[in-house]
Amino acid sequence: GQSLEQPSEVTAVEGAIVQINCTYQTSGFYGLSWYQQHDGGAPTFLSYNALDGLEETGRFSSFLSRSDSYGYLLLQELQMKDSASYFCAVPDRGYNKLIFGAGTRLAVHP
Amino acid sequence: DTEVTQTPKHLVMGMTNKKSLKCEQHMGHRAMYWYKQKAKKPPELMFVYSYEKLSINESVPSRFSPECPNSSLLNLHLHALQPEDSALYLCASSQTGSEQFFGPGTRLTVL
């Protein structure tokens, strides 16, 4: 089976840097995705790591270590609009199905 | 066009009603999905269509009936729902599976 663990809540201040960790246990591994969801909104794709290392997209970066079954999402120069839930997810075999973590609720304060 | 659209945005229905949710994408994606999401929970997969054929049914009760009329459209037919079926219903499309594009969702309330 597949399972992902991420912290339930993270709090940070504007301008700071925050890291949201995700550890996974999967029977087969094809990569790690991250999604953002604002309250009342739909999930939005942020990043996908298939290989080890850091991928940077603007203020957001995502890291993967396949040997440690671990990844993280790094948010820099936090803004109030970054307050949202963040989900890590892994595709199941065949890439037809995404398994989501329970989500991390990020609260950014002034 | 990189958008997935869903109608209606909100739906209130009684337990004896029949209604349908609609989803459309024009990105040429091979796969389309229905998810159910409860408050403060992750999206929960219901159905996957790949190349217009149902490829995954996550043991969803028969009161939910999906339909894929063509490669751009996905419907979810609802009949005899229960109050516990009240949730946000999300449609998504994808070419790769790992990057999914979600529609805004339909907020369903069953009375």
Coordinates of C-alpha atoms in Angstrom, one line a residue, chain A residues 60-110:
Chain A
F60 CA 8.7 27.7 -4.2
S61 CA 11.2 24.9 -4.3
S62 CA 10.7 21.1 -3.9
F63 CA 13.2 18.5 -2.9
L64 CA 13.3 14.8 -3.2
S65 CA 15.5 12.1 -1.7
R66 CA 14.4 8.7 -2.9
S67 CA 16.9 6.8 -0.7
D68 CA 15.3 8.5 2.4
S69 CA 11.7 8.2 1.0
Y70 CA 11.5 11.9 1.9
G71 CA 10.7 15.2 0.2
Y72 CA 9.9 18.7 1.2
L73 CA 8.3 21.9 -0.2
L74 CA 10.2 25.1 0.6
L75 CA 8.4 28.4 0.6
Q76 CA 10.5 31.5 0.7
E77 CA 9.7 35.2 1.3
L78 CA 6.3 34.1 2.7
Q79 CA 3.3 36.3 1.8
M80 CA -0.1 36.3 3.4
K81 CA -1.6 34.8 0.3
D82 CA 0.5 31.7 0.9
S83 CA -1.8 30.7 3.7
A84 CA -3.4 27.5 2.4
S85 CA -3.3 23.8 2.7
Y86 CA -0.4 22.0 1.0
F87 CA -0.7 18.3 -0.1
C88 CA 2.1 16.0 -1.1
A89 CA 1.0 13.2 -3.4
V90 CA 2.5 10.2 -5.2
P91 CA 1.2 8.6 -8.4
D92 CA 0.2 5.0 -8.2
R93 CA 1.4 2.5 -10.8
G94 CA 0.1 3.3 -14.2
Y95 CA 0.0 7.0 -13.2
N96 CA -3.7 6.9 -13.2
K97 CA -4.2 7.5 -9.6
L98 CA -2.7 10.1 -7.1
I99 CA -2.4 9.2 -3.4
F100 CA -2.6 12.3 -1.3
G101 CA -1.1 13.0 2.1
A102 CA -3.5 14.4 4.7
G103 CA -2.3 18.0 4.0
T104 CA -0.4 20.6 5.9
R105 CA -2.3 23.8 6.8
L106 CA 0.1 26.8 6.6
A107 CA -0.9 30.0 8.4
V108 CA 1.2 33.1 7.6
H109 CA 0.9 35.9 10.1
P110 CA 2.0 39.6 9.8

